[in-house]
Amino acid sequence: MKIISWNCNGAFRKKFDIISSLDADIYVIQECEDPSRTRDRRYIDWSNNHLWIGDSKNKGLGIFAKSDIKLEQLVWSNNFRDHSVKYFLPCLVDNKFQLLGVWTHRNNSPNFGYMGQFWKYLETNFKYFENPIIAGDFNSNAIWDQWDRWWNHSDVVQILKQKQIESIYHIISGEEQGCETTPTFWLQKNAAKPYHIDYVFLSKEFQKPKSFKIGERSNWIEFSDHVPLILEL
């Protein structure tokens, strides 16, 4: 099975052909349109097996699968105390494994934006995790850790390790969090502003994949400020 995560930087209806050339079984796509509210017939047909969440029909988080794959959305809560966190899309794939799509959001929070949103999501749902695959744009890196925050990127990585869930890039590369040599994102598409902010976290049973690759900037920068993460199990 091949799983791809990619922040398409919007207008996915014009880009799904490009990512489809990689022939994945499942695509986790950030910043994509809601297929149920588009007029684009080709996009509707392509996305006939999907899950999607978002506040705007033009930009949300979607999981798209080949027609012979069963996607069942899991009823996990996006609520943390008195408010909602953004954006997390959990599902069960073929009744076999959990897949959690992620696109963290600032969510108008001065203190709990991005990785803080994921920390809150874990506080609510970590008890439901059963050997999941977690993939998406986390908008986060250990280089931005702040000493007075208990939900830093590094802290969240340690929480996941409690259930033996780790970033496959870091397992394969041997690099430490915050010391990544391969970017996944270029701010404003500027080659001088590279960051590693997209991740695939795998439970122990998946940590010896057939392959894991990060797309080449030259192949993708025309379409997005992010490159795809490509996992084969």
mmCIF file of C-alpha atoms in Angstrom:
data_model
loop_
_atom_site.group_PDB
_atom_site.id
_atom_site.type_symbol
_atom_site.label_atom_id
_atom_site.label_comp_id
_atom_site.label_asym_id
_atom_site.label_seq_id
_atom_site.Cartn_x
_atom_site.Cartn_y
_atom_site.Cartn_z
ATOM 1 C CA MET A 1 0.000 0.000 0.000
ATOM 2 C CA LYS A 2 1.231 3.476 -0.896
ATOM 3 C CA ILE A 3 0.163 6.473 1.216
ATOM 4 C CA ILE A 4 0.996 10.056 0.258
ATOM 5 C CA SER A 5 0.627 13.192 2.346
ATOM 6 C CA TRP A 6 0.800 16.569 0.605
ATOM 7 C CA ASN A 7 -0.179 20.132 1.340
ATOM 8 C CA CYS A 8 -1.352 21.133 -2.132
ATOM 9 C CA ASN A 9 -1.410 24.885 -1.378
ATOM 10 C CA GLY A 10 -5.018 25.177 -2.561
ATOM 11 C CA ALA A 11 -6.815 24.649 -5.896
ATOM 12 C CA PHE A 12 -6.484 20.868 -5.630
ATOM 13 C CA ARG A 13 -9.071 20.422 -8.374
ATOM 14 C CA LYS A 14 -6.347 21.650 -10.752
ATOM 15 C CA LYS A 15 -3.587 19.522 -9.214
ATOM 16 C CA PHE A 16 -5.006 16.090 -8.435
ATOM 17 C CA ASP A 17 -3.799 14.820 -11.823
ATOM 18 C CA ILE A 18 -0.237 15.718 -10.829
ATOM 19 C CA ILE A 19 -0.231 13.842 -7.528
ATOM 20 C CA SER A 20 -2.182 10.959 -9.107
ATOM 21 C CA SER A 21 0.824 10.257 -11.301
ATOM 22 C CA LEU A 22 2.445 8.738 -8.193
ATOM 23 C CA ASP A 23 -0.341 6.136 -8.114
ATOM 24 C CA ALA A 24 -0.962 6.016 -4.371
ATOM 25 C CA ASP A 25 -3.696 3.992 -2.731
ATOM 26 C CA ILE A 26 -4.445 6.765 -0.218
ATOM 27 C CA TYR A 27 -3.792 10.515 -0.347
ATOM 28 C CA VAL A 28 -3.866 12.754 2.733
ATOM 29 C CA ILE A 29 -4.233 16.248 1.270
ATOM 30 C CA GLN A 30 -4.095 19.522 3.170
ATOM 31 C CA GLU A 31 -5.627 22.780 1.836
ATOM 32 C CA CYS A 32 -7.917 21.010 -0.636
ATOM 33 C CA GLU A 33 -11.475 21.859 -1.684
ATOM 34 C CA ASP A 34 -14.526 19.963 -0.453
ATOM 35 C CA PRO A 35 -15.405 17.558 -3.305
ATOM 36 C CA SER A 36 -19.073 17.590 -2.300
ATOM 37 C CA ARG A 37 -19.318 21.349 -2.914
ATOM 38 C CA THR A 38 -17.421 21.783 -6.155
ATOM 39 C CA ARG A 39 -18.697 22.120 -9.701
ATOM 40 C CA ASP A 40 -15.620 20.492 -11.182
ATOM 41 C CA ARG A 41 -16.866 17.193 -12.618
ATOM 42 C CA ARG A 42 -13.425 15.674 -12.981
ATOM 43 C CA TYR A 43 -12.560 16.418 -9.352
ATOM 44 C CA ILE A 44 -15.886 14.943 -8.234
ATOM 45 C CA ASP A 45 -15.264 11.759 -10.200
ATOM 46 C CA TRP A 46 -11.673 11.416 -8.988
ATOM 47 C CA SER A 47 -12.675 11.865 -5.337
ATOM 48 C CA ASN A 48 -15.542 9.381 -5.311
ATOM 49 C CA ASN A 49 -14.085 7.693 -2.199
ATOM 50 C CA HIS A 50 -13.099 10.343 0.298
ATOM 51 C CA LEU A 51 -13.463 11.968 3.710
ATOM 52 C CA TRP A 52 -13.153 15.730 4.175
ATOM 53 C CA ILE A 53 -13.344 18.341 6.953
ATOM 54 C CA GLY A 54 -12.951 22.115 6.942
ATOM 55 C CA ASP A 55 -14.554 25.450 7.752
ATOM 56 C CA SER A 56 -14.465 26.691 4.149
ATOM 57 C CA LYS A 57 -15.471 24.693 1.090
ATOM 58 C CA ASN A 58 -12.336 25.977 -0.596
ATOM 59 C CA LYS A 59 -9.708 24.834 1.900
ATOM 60 C CA GLY A 60 -9.760 21.865 4.254
ATOM 61 C CA LEU A 61 -8.270 18.462 4.982
ATOM 62 C CA GLY A 62 -9.156 15.461 2.862
ATOM 63 C CA ILE A 63 -8.361 11.749 2.693
ATOM 64 C CA PHE A 64 -8.843 10.205 -0.741
ATOM 65 C CA ALA A 65 -8.598 6.491 -1.527
ATOM 66 C CA LYS A 66 -8.907 4.125 -4.447
ATOM 67 C CA SER A 67 -12.426 2.814 -4.882
ATOM 68 C CA ASP A 68 -11.673 -0.664 -3.510
ATOM 69 C CA ILE A 69 -10.439 0.693 -0.161
ATOM 70 C CA LYS A 70 -12.861 1.170 2.710
ATOM 71 C CA LEU A 71 -12.573 4.431 4.639
ATOM 72 C CA GLU A 72 -14.581 4.646 7.840
ATOM 73 C CA GLN A 73 -14.403 7.947 9.706
ATOM 74 C CA LEU A 74 -13.743 7.420 13.400
ATOM 75 C CA VAL A 75 -15.850 9.309 15.920
ATOM 76 C CA TRP A 76 -13.068 11.005 17.838
ATOM 77 C CA SER A 77 -13.610 14.416 19.363
ATOM 78 C CA ASN A 78 -12.187 17.686 18.068
ATOM 79 C CA ASN A 79 -13.298 19.375 21.282
ATOM 80 C CA PHE A 80 -10.862 20.332 24.017
ATOM 81 C CA ARG A 81 -12.732 21.600 27.052
ATOM 82 C CA ASP A 82 -14.880 24.468 25.737
ATOM 83 C CA HIS A 83 -13.533 24.835 22.190
ATOM 84 C CA SER A 84 -12.595 22.930 19.024
ATOM 85 C CA VAL A 85 -9.138 22.216 17.651
ATOM 86 C CA LYS A 86 -8.123 22.099 13.971
ATOM 87 C CA TYR A 87 -7.747 20.036 11.771
ATOM 88 C CA PHE A 88 -7.689 16.302 12.449
ATOM 89 C CA LEU A 89 -9.350 13.563 10.421
ATOM 90 C CA PRO A 90 -9.189 10.010 11.839
ATOM 91 C CA CYS A 91 -10.374 6.966 9.943
ATOM 92 C CA LEU A 92 -10.187 3.186 9.867
ATOM 93 C CA VAL A 93 -8.753 1.762 6.640
ATOM 94 C CA ASP A 94 -10.163 -1.568 5.418
ATOM 95 C CA ASN A 95 -11.024 -2.415 9.040
ATOM 96 C CA LYS A 96 -7.284 -2.990 9.535
ATOM 97 C CA PHE A 97 -5.501 0.133 10.758
ATOM 98 C CA GLN A 98 -6.102 3.675 11.927
ATOM 99 C CA LEU A 99 -5.033 6.602 9.759
ATOM 100 C CA LEU A 100 -5.008 10.110 11.194
ATOM 101 C CA GLY A 101 -4.779 12.978 8.715
ATOM 102 C CA VAL A 102 -3.360 16.201 10.162
ATOM 103 C CA TRP A 103 -3.258 19.837 9.144
ATOM 104 C CA THR A 104 -2.551 21.865 12.258
ATOM 105 C CA HIS A 105 -3.946 25.367 12.405
ATOM 106 C CA ARG A 106 -3.199 28.503 14.395
ATOM 107 C CA ASN A 107 -6.916 28.562 15.309
ATOM 108 C CA ASN A 108 -6.762 32.114 16.677
ATOM 109 C CA SER A 109 -4.792 30.842 19.661
ATOM 110 C CA PRO A 110 -1.919 33.033 20.886
ATOM 111 C CA ASN A 111 -0.363 30.136 22.814
ATOM 112 C CA PHE A 112 -1.711 26.870 21.412
ATOM 113 C CA GLY A 113 -1.399 27.330 17.659
ATOM 114 C CA TYR A 114 -0.161 24.553 15.384
ATOM 115 C CA MET A 115 1.547 21.868 17.527
ATOM 116 C CA GLY A 116 -0.425 23.133 20.508
ATOM 117 C CA GLN A 117 -3.567 22.126 18.639
ATOM 118 C CA PHE A 118 -2.190 18.608 18.198
ATOM 119 C CA TRP A 119 -1.206 18.454 21.877
ATOM 120 C CA LYS A 120 -4.811 19.271 22.797
ATOM 121 C CA TYR A 121 -6.077 16.652 20.342
ATOM 122 C CA LEU A 122 -3.837 14.066 22.001
ATOM 123 C CA GLU A 123 -5.130 15.051 25.427
ATOM 124 C CA THR A 124 -8.625 14.150 24.224
ATOM 125 C CA ASN A 125 -8.006 11.174 21.927
ATOM 126 C CA PHE A 126 -4.670 9.523 22.745
ATOM 127 C CA LYS A 127 -6.478 6.751 24.586
ATOM 128 C CA TYR A 128 -8.072 5.667 21.292
ATOM 129 C CA PHE A 129 -4.787 5.268 19.409
ATOM 130 C CA GLU A 130 -4.260 1.651 18.341
ATOM 131 C CA ASN A 131 -1.172 1.413 16.127
ATOM 132 C CA PRO A 132 -2.097 4.412 13.942
ATOM 133 C CA ILE A 133 -0.377 5.971 10.965
ATOM 134 C CA ILE A 134 -0.330 9.761 11.421
ATOM 135 C CA ALA A 135 0.423 11.907 8.381
ATOM 136 C CA GLY A 136 0.213 15.558 7.509
ATOM 137 C CA ASP A 137 1.360 19.139 7.715
ATOM 138 C CA PHE A 138 2.096 19.903 11.364
ATOM 139 C CA ASN A 139 3.451 23.425 10.746
ATOM 140 C CA SER A 140 5.965 22.631 13.464
ATOM 141 C CA ASN A 141 9.575 21.808 14.175
ATOM 142 C CA ALA A 142 11.693 21.416 17.315
ATOM 143 C CA ILE A 143 13.663 24.537 16.351
ATOM 144 C CA TRP A 144 10.672 26.579 17.537
ATOM 145 C CA ASP A 145 10.425 24.950 20.974
ATOM 146 C CA GLN A 146 9.992 27.451 23.804
ATOM 147 C CA TRP A 147 11.255 26.499 27.240
ATOM 148 C CA ASP A 148 8.140 27.665 29.118
ATOM 149 C CA ARG A 149 5.654 25.583 27.082
ATOM 150 C CA TRP A 150 4.881 22.010 28.065
ATOM 151 C CA TRP A 151 3.342 21.232 24.676
ATOM 152 C CA ASN A 152 6.389 21.965 22.564
ATOM 153 C CA HIS A 153 7.109 19.979 19.420
ATOM 154 C CA SER A 154 9.677 17.900 21.322
ATOM 155 C CA ASP A 155 7.207 17.207 24.129
ATOM 156 C CA VAL A 156 4.582 15.955 21.669
ATOM 157 C CA VAL A 157 7.161 13.687 20.014
ATOM 158 C CA GLN A 158 7.868 12.183 23.434
ATOM 159 C CA ILE A 159 4.142 11.692 24.108
ATOM 160 C CA LEU A 160 3.817 9.722 20.857
ATOM 161 C CA LYS A 161 6.815 7.589 21.820
ATOM 162 C CA GLN A 162 4.827 6.376 24.836
ATOM 163 C CA LYS A 163 2.920 4.248 22.319
ATOM 164 C CA GLN A 164 6.032 3.576 20.186
ATOM 165 C CA ILE A 165 4.846 5.998 17.496
ATOM 166 C CA GLU A 166 7.777 7.730 15.760
ATOM 167 C CA SER A 167 8.561 9.830 12.702
ATOM 168 C CA ILE A 168 9.703 7.502 9.935
ATOM 169 C CA TYR A 169 11.935 10.198 8.429
ATOM 170 C CA HIS A 170 13.911 10.388 11.663
ATOM 171 C CA ILE A 171 14.088 6.608 12.035
ATOM 172 C CA ILE A 172 15.486 6.189 8.519
ATOM 173 C CA SER A 173 17.758 9.240 8.455
ATOM 174 C CA GLY A 174 19.031 8.913 12.012
ATOM 175 C CA GLU A 175 18.690 12.680 12.375
ATOM 176 C CA GLU A 176 17.414 14.320 15.535
ATOM 177 C CA GLN A 177 14.230 16.372 15.651
ATOM 178 C CA GLY A 178 15.161 19.933 14.716
ATOM 179 C CA CYS A 179 18.274 18.830 12.783
ATOM 180 C CA GLU A 180 16.591 17.735 9.554
ATOM 181 C CA THR A 181 18.663 18.086 6.379
ATOM 182 C CA THR A 182 15.744 17.501 3.987
ATOM 183 C CA PRO A 183 13.079 20.234 3.862
ATOM 184 C CA THR A 184 9.401 19.622 3.183
ATOM 185 C CA PHE A 185 8.368 23.292 2.855
ATOM 186 C CA TRP A 186 9.764 26.568 1.518
ATOM 187 C CA LEU A 187 8.265 29.744 2.953
ATOM 188 C CA GLN A 188 6.752 31.774 0.124
ATOM 189 C CA LYS A 189 8.401 29.195 -2.207
ATOM 190 C CA ASN A 190 11.721 30.864 -1.444
ATOM 191 C CA ALA A 191 14.629 28.431 -1.835
ATOM 192 C CA ALA A 192 16.478 30.337 0.901
ATOM 193 C CA LYS A 193 13.740 29.602 3.469
ATOM 194 C CA PRO A 194 13.519 25.808 3.836
ATOM 195 C CA TYR A 195 11.823 24.037 6.753
ATOM 196 C CA HIS A 196 10.892 20.497 7.726
ATOM 197 C CA ILE A 197 7.295 20.717 8.980
ATOM 198 C CA ASP A 198 5.505 17.730 7.395
ATOM 199 C CA TYR A 199 5.702 14.311 9.016
ATOM 200 C CA VAL A 200 4.597 10.695 8.840
ATOM 201 C CA PHE A 201 4.517 9.095 12.283
ATOM 202 C CA LEU A 202 4.312 5.304 12.299
ATOM 203 C CA SER A 203 3.418 2.826 14.993
ATOM 204 C CA LYS A 204 5.993 0.130 15.674
ATOM 205 C CA GLU A 205 4.420 -2.487 13.400
ATOM 206 C CA PHE A 206 4.823 -0.149 10.394
ATOM 207 C CA GLN A 207 8.343 1.127 11.151
ATOM 208 C CA LYS A 208 10.058 -1.029 8.527
ATOM 209 C CA PRO A 209 8.289 0.215 5.398
ATOM 210 C CA LYS A 210 9.128 -0.803 1.866
ATOM 211 C CA SER A 211 10.187 2.792 1.242
ATOM 212 C CA PHE A 212 9.780 6.368 2.409
ATOM 213 C CA LYS A 213 10.621 9.353 0.229
ATOM 214 C CA ILE A 214 10.274 13.118 0.322
ATOM 215 C CA GLY A 215 9.527 14.724 -3.035
ATOM 216 C CA GLU A 216 12.115 16.790 -4.877
ATOM 217 C CA ARG A 217 11.608 20.545 -4.706
ATOM 218 C CA SER A 218 12.236 21.003 -8.416
ATOM 219 C CA ASN A 219 9.356 18.679 -9.282
ATOM 220 C CA TRP A 220 6.771 20.281 -6.985
ATOM 221 C CA ILE A 221 7.533 23.933 -6.300
ATOM 222 C CA GLU A 222 5.493 25.003 -9.334
ATOM 223 C CA PHE A 223 2.405 23.540 -7.695
ATOM 224 C CA SER A 224 2.922 24.062 -3.957
ATOM 225 C CA ASP A 225 5.248 25.394 -1.280
ATOM 226 C CA HIS A 226 5.278 21.831 0.143
ATOM 227 C CA VAL A 227 6.539 18.577 -1.343
ATOM 228 C CA PRO A 228 4.747 15.242 -0.874
ATOM 229 C CA LEU A 229 5.754 12.577 1.637
ATOM 230 C CA ILE A 230 5.546 9.130 0.030
ATOM 231 C CA LEU A 231 5.224 5.989 2.157
ATOM 232 C CA GLU A 232 5.086 2.428 0.823
ATOM 233 C CA LEU A 233 4.130 -0.382 3.181
#
